[in-house]
Coordinates of C-alpha atoms in Angstrom, one line a residue:
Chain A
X1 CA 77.3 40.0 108.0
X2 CA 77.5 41.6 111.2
X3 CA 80.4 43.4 112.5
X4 CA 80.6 44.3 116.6
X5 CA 76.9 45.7 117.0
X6 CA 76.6 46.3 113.5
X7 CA 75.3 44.4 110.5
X8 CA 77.4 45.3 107.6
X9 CA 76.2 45.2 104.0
X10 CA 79.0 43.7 101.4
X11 CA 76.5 44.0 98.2
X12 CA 76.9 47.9 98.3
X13 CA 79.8 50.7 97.4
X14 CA 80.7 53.2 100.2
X15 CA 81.8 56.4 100.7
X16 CA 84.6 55.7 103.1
X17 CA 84.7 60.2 104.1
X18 CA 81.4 60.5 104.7
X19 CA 80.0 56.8 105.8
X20 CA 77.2 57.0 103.3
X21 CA 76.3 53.9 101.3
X22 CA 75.0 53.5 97.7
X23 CA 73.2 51.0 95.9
X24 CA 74.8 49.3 92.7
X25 CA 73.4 51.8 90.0
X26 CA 70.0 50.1 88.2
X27 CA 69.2 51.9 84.7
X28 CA 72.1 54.6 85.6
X29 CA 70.5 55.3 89.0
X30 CA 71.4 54.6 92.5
X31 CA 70.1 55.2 96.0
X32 CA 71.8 56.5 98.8
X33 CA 72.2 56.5 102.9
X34 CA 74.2 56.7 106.0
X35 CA 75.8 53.5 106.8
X36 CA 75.6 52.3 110.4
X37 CA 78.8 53.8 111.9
X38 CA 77.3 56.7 110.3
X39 CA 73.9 56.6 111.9
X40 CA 75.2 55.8 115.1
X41 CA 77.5 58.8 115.3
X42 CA 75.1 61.1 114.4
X43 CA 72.8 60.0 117.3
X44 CA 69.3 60.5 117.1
X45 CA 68.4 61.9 113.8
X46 CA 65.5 64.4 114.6
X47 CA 64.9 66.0 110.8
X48 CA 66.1 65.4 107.0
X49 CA 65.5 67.9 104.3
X50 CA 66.9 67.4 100.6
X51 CA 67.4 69.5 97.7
X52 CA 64.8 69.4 95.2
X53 CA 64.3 66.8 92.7
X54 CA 65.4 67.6 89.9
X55 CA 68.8 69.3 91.5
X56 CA 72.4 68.6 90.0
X57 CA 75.1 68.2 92.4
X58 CA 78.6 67.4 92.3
X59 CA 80.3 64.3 94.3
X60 CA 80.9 65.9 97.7
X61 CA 78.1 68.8 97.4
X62 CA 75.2 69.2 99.7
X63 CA 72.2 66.9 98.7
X64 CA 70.9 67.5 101.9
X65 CA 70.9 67.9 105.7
X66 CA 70.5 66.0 109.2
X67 CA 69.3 67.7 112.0
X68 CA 70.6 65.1 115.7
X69 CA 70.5 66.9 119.0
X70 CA 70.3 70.2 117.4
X71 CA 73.2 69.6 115.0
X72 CA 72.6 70.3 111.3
X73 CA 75.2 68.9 109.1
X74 CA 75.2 68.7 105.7
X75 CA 74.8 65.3 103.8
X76 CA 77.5 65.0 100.7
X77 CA 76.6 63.3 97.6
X78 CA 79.1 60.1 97.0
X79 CA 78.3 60.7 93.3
X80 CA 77.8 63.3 90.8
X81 CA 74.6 63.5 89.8
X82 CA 70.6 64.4 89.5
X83 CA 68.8 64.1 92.4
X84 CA 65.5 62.4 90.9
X85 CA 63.7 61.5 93.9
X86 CA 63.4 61.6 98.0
X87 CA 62.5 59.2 100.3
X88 CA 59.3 60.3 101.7
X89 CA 59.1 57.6 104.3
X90 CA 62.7 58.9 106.1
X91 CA 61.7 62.5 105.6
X92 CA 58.4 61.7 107.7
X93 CA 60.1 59.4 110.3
X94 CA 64.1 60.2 110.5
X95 CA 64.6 57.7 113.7
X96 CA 64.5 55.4 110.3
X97 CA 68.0 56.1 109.6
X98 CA 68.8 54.9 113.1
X99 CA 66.4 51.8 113.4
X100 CA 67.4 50.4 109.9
X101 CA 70.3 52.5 108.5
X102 CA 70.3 50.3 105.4
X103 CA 66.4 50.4 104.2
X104 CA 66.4 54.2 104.8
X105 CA 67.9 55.4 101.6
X106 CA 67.7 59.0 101.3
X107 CA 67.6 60.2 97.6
X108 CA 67.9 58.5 94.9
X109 CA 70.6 60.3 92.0
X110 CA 70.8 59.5 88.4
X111 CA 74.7 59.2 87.7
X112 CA 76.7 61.8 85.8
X113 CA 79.9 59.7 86.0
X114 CA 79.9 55.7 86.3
X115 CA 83.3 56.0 86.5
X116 CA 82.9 57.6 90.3
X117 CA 81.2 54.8 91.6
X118 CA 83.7 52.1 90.6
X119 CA 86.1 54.6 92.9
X120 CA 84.1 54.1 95.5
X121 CA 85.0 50.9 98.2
X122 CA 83.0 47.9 97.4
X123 CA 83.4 43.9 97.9
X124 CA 82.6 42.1 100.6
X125 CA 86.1 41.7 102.0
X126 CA 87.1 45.2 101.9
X127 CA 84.1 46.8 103.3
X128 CA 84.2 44.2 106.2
X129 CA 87.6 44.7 106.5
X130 CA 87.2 48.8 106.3
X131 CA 84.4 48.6 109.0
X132 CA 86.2 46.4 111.4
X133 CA 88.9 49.2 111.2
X134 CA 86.5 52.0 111.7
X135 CA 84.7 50.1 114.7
X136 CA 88.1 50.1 116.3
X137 CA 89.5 53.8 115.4
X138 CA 86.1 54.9 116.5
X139 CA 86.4 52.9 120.0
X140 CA 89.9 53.8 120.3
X141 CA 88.7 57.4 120.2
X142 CA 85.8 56.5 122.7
X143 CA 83.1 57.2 120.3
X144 CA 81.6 54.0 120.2
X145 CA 80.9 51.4 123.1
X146 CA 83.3 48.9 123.7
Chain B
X1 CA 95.6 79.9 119.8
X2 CA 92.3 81.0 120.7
X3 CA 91.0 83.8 118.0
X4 CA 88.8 86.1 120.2
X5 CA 86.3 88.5 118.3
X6 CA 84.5 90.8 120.4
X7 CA 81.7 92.5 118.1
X8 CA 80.1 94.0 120.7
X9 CA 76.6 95.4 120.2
X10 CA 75.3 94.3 116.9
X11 CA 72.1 94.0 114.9
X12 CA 69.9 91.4 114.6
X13 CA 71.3 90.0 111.5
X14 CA 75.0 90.6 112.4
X15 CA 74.2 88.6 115.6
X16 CA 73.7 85.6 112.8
X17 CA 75.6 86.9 110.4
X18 CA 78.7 86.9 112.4
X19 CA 79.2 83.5 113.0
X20 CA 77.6 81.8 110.3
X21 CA 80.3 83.8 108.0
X22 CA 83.4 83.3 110.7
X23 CA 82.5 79.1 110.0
X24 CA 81.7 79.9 106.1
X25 CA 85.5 81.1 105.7
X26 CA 87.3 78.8 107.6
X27 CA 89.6 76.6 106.4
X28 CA 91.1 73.3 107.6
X29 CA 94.3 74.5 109.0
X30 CA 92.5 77.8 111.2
X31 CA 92.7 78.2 114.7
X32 CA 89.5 78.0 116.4
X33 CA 87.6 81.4 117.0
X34 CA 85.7 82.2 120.0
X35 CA 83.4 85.2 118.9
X36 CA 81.1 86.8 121.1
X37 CA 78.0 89.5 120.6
X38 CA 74.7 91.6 121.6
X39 CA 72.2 91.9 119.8
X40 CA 71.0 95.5 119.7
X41 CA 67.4 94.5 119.2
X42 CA 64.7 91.7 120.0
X43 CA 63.8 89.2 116.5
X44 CA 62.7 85.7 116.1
X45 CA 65.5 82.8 115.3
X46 CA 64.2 79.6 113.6
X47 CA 66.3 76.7 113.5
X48 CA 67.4 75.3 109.9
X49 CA 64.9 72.0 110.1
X50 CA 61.6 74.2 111.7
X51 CA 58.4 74.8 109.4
X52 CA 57.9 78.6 109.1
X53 CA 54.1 78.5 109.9
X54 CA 54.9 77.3 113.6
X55 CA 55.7 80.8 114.3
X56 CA 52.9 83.5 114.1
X57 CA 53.3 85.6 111.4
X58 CA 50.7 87.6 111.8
X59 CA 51.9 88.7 115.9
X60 CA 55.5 89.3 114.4
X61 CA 54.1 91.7 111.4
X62 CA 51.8 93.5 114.1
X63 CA 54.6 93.8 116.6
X64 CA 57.0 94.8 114.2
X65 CA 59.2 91.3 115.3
X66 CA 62.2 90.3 112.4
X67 CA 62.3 86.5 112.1
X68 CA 65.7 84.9 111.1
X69 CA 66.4 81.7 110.0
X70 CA 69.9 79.7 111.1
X71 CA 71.7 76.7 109.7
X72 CA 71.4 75.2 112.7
X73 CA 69.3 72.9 114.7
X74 CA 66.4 73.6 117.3
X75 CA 63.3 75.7 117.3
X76 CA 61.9 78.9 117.2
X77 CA 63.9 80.9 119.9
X78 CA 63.0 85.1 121.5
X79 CA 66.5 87.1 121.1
X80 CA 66.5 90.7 122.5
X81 CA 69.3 92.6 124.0
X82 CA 69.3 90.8 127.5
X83 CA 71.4 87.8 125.7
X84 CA 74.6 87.3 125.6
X85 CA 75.5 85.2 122.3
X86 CA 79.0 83.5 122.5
X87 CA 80.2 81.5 119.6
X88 CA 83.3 78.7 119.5
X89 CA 83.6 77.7 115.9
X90 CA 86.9 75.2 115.0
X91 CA 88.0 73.3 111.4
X92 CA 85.1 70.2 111.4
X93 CA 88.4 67.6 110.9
X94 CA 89.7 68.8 114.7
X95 CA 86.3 69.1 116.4
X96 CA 84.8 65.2 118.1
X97 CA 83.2 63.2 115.2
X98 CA 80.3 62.6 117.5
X99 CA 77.4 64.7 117.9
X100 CA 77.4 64.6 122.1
X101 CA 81.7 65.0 122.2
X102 CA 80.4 67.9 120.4
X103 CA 78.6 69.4 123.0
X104 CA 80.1 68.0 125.7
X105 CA 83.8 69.6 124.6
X106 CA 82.7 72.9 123.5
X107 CA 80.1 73.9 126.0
X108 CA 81.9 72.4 128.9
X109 CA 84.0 75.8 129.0
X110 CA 81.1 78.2 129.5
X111 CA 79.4 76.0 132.3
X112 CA 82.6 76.5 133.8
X113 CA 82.0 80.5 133.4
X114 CA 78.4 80.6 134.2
X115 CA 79.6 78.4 137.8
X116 CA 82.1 81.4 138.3
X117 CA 79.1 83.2 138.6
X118 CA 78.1 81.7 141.7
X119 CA 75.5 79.9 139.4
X120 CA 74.7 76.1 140.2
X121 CA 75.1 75.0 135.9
X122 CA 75.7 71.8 134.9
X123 CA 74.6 70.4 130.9
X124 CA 71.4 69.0 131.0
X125 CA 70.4 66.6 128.6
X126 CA 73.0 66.8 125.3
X127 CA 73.4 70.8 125.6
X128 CA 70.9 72.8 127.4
X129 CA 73.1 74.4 130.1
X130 CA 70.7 74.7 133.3
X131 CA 70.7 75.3 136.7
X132 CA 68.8 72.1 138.1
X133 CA 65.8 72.0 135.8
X134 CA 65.9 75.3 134.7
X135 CA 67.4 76.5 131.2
X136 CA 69.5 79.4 131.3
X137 CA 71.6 79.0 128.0
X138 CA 70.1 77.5 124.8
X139 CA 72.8 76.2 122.3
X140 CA 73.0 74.7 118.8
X141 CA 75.3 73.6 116.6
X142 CA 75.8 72.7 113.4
X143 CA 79.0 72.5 110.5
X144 CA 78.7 75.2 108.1
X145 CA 81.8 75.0 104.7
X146 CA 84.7 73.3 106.6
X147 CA 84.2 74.0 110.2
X148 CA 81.8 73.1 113.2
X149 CA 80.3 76.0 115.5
X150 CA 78.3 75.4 118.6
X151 CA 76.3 78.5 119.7
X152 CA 75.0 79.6 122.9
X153 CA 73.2 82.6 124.6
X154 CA 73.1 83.3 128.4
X155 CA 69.9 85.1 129.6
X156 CA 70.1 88.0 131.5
X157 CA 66.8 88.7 131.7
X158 CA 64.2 86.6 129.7
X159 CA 60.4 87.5 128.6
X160 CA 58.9 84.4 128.4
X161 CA 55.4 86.3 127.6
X162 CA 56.9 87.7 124.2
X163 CA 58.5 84.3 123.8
X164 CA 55.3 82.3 123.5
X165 CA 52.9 85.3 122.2
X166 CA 55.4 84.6 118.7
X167 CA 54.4 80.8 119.0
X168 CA 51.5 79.4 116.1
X169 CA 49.6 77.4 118.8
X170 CA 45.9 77.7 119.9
X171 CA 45.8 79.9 122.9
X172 CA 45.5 77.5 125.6
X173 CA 48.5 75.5 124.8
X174 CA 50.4 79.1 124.5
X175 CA 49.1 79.1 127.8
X176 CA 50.7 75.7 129.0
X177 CA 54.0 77.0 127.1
X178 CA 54.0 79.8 129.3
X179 CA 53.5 77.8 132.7
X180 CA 55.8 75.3 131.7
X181 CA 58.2 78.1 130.4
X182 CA 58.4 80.1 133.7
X183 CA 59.1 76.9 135.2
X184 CA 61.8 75.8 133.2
X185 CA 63.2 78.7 131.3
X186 CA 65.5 80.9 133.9
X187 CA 67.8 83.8 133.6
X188 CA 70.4 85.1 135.6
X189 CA 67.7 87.8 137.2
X190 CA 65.5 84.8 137.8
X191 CA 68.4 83.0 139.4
X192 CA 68.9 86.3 141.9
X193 CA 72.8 86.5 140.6
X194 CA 74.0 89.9 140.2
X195 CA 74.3 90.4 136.6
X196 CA 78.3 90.8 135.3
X197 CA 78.5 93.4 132.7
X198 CA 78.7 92.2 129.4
X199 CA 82.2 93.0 129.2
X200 CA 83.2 90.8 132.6
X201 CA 80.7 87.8 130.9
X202 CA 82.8 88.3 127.8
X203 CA 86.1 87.9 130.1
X204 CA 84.4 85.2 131.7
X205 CA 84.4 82.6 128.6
X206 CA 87.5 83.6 127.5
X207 CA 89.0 82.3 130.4
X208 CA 87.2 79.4 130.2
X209 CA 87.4 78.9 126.3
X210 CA 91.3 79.2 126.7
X211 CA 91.8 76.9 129.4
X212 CA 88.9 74.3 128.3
X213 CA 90.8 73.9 124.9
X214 CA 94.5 74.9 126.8
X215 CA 94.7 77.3 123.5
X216 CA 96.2 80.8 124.3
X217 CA 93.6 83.4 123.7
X218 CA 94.6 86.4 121.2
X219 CA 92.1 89.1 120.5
X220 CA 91.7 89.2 116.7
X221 CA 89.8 91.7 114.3
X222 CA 87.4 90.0 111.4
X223 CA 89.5 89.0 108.3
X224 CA 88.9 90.0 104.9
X225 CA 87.4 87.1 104.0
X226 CA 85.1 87.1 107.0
X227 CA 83.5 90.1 106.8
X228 CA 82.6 89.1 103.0
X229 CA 81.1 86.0 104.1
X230 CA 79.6 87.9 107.3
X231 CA 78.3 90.5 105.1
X232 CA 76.6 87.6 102.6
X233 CA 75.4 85.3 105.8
X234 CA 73.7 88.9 107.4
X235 CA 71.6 89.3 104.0
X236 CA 70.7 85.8 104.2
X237 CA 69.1 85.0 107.0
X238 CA 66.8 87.5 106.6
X239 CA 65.9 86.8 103.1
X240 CA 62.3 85.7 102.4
X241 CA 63.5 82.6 100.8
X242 CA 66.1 81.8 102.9
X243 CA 63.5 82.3 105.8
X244 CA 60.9 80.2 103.9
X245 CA 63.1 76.9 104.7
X246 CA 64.0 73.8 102.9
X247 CA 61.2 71.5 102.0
X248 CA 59.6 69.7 105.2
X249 CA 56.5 67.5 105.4
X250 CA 53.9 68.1 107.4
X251 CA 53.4 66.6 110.7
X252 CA 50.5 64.9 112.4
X253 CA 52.0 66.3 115.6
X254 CA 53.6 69.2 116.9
X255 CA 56.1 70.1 119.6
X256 CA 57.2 72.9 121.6
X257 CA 60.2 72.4 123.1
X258 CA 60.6 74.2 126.4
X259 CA 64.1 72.6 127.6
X260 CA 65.8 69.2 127.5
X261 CA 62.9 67.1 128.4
X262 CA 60.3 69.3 129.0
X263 CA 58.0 69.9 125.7
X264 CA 54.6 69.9 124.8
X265 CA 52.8 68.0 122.3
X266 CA 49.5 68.6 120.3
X267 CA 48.3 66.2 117.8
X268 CA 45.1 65.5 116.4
X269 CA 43.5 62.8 114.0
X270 CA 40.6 61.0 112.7
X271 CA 38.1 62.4 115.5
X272 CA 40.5 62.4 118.8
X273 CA 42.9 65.6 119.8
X274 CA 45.5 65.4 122.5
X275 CA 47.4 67.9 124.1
X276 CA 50.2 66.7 126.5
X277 CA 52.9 68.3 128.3
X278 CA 55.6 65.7 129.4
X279 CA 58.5 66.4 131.9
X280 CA 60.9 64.2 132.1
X281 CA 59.5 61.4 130.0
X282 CA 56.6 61.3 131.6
X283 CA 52.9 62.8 131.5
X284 CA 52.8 66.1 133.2
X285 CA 49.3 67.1 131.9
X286 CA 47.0 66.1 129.3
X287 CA 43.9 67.0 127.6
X288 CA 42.1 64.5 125.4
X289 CA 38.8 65.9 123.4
X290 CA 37.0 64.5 120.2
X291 CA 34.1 62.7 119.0
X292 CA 35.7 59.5 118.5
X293 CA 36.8 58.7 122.2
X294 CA 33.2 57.4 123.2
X295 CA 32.8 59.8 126.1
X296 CA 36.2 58.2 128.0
X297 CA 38.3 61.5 127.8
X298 CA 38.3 61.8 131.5
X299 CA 39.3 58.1 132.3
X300 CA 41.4 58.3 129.4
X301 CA 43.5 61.2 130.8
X302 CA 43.3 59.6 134.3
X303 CA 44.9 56.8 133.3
X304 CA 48.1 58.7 131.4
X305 CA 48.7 61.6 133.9
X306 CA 51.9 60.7 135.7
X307 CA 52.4 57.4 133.3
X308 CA 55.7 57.5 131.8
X309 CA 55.5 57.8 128.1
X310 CA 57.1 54.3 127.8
X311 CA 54.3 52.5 130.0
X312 CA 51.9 54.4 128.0
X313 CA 51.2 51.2 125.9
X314 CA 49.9 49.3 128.6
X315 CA 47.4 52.6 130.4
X316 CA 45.9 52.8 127.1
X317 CA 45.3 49.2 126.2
X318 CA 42.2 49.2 128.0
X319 CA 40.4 51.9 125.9
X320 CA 40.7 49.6 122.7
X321 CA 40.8 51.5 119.4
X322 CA 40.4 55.0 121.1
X323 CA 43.5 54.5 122.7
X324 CA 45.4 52.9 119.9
X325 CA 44.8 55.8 118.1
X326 CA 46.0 58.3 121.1
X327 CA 49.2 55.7 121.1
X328 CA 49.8 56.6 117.6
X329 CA 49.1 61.2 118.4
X330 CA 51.9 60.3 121.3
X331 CA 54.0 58.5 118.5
X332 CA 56.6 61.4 118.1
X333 CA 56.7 62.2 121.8
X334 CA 57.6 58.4 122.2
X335 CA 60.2 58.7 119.9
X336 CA 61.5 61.6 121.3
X337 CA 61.2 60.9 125.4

């Protein structure tokens, strides 16, 4: 589905704070990445850089960071977890994350808690209806094109 | 309110230290800081996302030259005591969710002051502050714990010979950095403004800083919990393994970012080497050498000079696979023009 400029994905969970996405677990592991809104307000992502594999880190620790216009911010995990592998094709090209937001996952973490992703937002009709409402707070604010 | 720190004259790491640990202790409910400092003597600053090896170890260990690392974007950067560094740091949940309300918010004050020098300064680009094309404050940014800081530097005076002797690049495009440097890189001597004192500078963004954010300013000593975090962030960024840097691939390509659209590009692969400066999206100079472009490297660089890096498709489709390949050395400078 495709919401204003963006096309919305209603098969995964999201981390409404932080406007990354995550894959529905396979074998007690899920990938992660920045969701469209997320991309676009970074603006044009210049450098990645994880932790290493292997790495624990609680829901809402660093997993990583994103370099845009000479902005480094941190990326926080959704989950708990282990950080089991990177995405080598978004650490060599980061404009990935702004091309296709949604086929450049950025680590994928082997779940501590199950129970954390079920808290996450997830069915088609919330997570259209949660983007439509961040497309317009974020316009409101004049932080995304009209 | 405006917190106002004045550290003065510091050291190389406090100059880091300072406001890495002002953002590392703030909380969500703080009033934003404006701190401000000298550094006492010249080091090397790396930004957080920059491999180590593009800086010349070997010239900083002979020249007895510090190198820092920072958690925040942008490249390898000359500090020395002819900079003044000036610091606005606020809780991330008040600062502009976007990257370029960022910049455009929190440096729009000190353009402001640098204009009340009688200096022509506008942002060019996202956050270069210039006067026309020339630089004369580099700024970064970045949210460290709970808050965001954007950092700047005016240049008094700036030695753009010791700034690109630190540089890991064969000599003659150290050389090109320098041209391009002396072109694009100014400072307030350079400009032919009479310098303010520090102390009037310092006044300077206050002023601006207070009425840019309409926040009363109150001059404010460190907290407790600042000068612990200060004290933590100073050994830090000096520390071998902090300096090291987080894991990044290797690139086919490098840049050397001079200003906001001025950099210059070396890349090599599979028998062809470029070396490009582009200005404003397009083709400045270039060099092409290697065995594998078939003699054409004149007509090959005849046909890009002046091309803007987006027509660069069609000047190179005539030179078949030679020039597919040079299409795929100017890849990153495509990406970023």
């Amino acid at each position: 589905m495709t919401r204003a400029q963006f096309r919305v994905r209603g098969d995964l969970y999201y981390d409404q704070a932080t406007h990354l996405w995550l894959d529905p677990p396979v074998g007690g592991r899920a990938r992660c990445g920045l969701d469209p809104i997320g991309a676009e307000t970074s603006g044009d992502v210049v450098a990645l850089s994880f932790v290493p594999e292997g790495t624990r880190v609680a829901r809402g620790e660093a997993f990583g960071s994103l370099e845009a216009a000479k902005f480094v911010g941190p990326l926080l995990a959704p989950v708990s977890g282990i950080v089991t592998a990177h995405h080598a094709a978004v650490l060599a090209g980061p404009g990935l994350v702004n091309r296709d937001p949604f086929a450049a996952w950025l680590v994928e973490i082997e779940l501590a808690d199950p129970a954390e992703v079920a808290a996450l937002l997830s069915g088609e009709p919330e997570v259209r209806a949660w983007f439509e409402r961040e497309i317009e707070r974020y316009r409101r604010k004049g932080m995304l094109a009209p | 309110m405006l917190r106002v720190i004045d550290a003065g004259t510091v050291s190389a790491r406090r100059s880091q230290g300072l406001w890495h640990g002002i953002a590392s202790a703030m909380d969500d409910v703080a009033a934003p800081v404006l701190s401000v400092c000298r550094p006492a003597e010249h080091y090397v600053c790396l930004g957080y996302h920059r491999r180590l090896d593009e800086i010349d170890g070997e010239a900083c260990r002979r020249d007895a030259i510090p190198i820092l690392r920072r958690q925040i974007g942008g490249g390898p950067v000359w500090i020395d005591a002819d900079q003044l560094f000036f610091q606005i740091t606020m809780p991330w949940r008040r600062a502009p969710v976007r990257v370029d309300d960022i910049y455009a918010r929190l440096l729009g004050p000190a353009v402001q002051a640098f204009r009340g020098l009688g200096l022509d300064a506008s942002l060019r680009g996202l956050n270069d502050i210039a006067v026309a094309d020339r630089k004369i404050s580099g700024t970064g940014a970045g949210r460290i714990g709970d808050a965001v800081t954007v950092v700047g530097n005016l240049l008094f005076r700036f030695p753009h010979e010791r700034m690109v002797s630190v540089l890991a690049v064969p000599a003659r495009t150290r050389a090109e950095c320098l041209r391009l440097m002396r072109r694009h890189v100014s400072s307030l001597e350079a400009e032919g403004i009479a310098a303010p004192s520090f102390e009037a500078m310092t006044r300077a963004l206050v002023d601006a800083y207070a009425r840019g954010l309409g926040l009363s300013p109150v001059a404010s000593e460190l907290s407790a919990a600042e000068a612990t975090a200060i004290a933590a962030w100073e050994a830090r960024v000096a520390d071998p393994r902090w300096v090291a840097g987080p894991m990044l691939p290797c690139r086919a390509s490098s840049q050397v970012k001079i200003c906001a659209d001025v950099f210059v590009l070396t890349a090599a692969a599979e028998g062809i080497s470029v070396e490009a400066s582009i200005v404003d999206g397009r083709i400045d100079r270039v060099r092409v050498e290697g065995s594998e472009v078939n003699g054409a490297a004149a007509r090959i660089e005849r046909a890009a000079l002046g091309q803007a890096i987006a027509a660069l498709p069609e000047a190179l489709a005539a030179f078949g696979p030679p020039g597919a390949r040079l299409l795929e050395l100017f890849g990153d400078a495509r990406r970023m023009a």
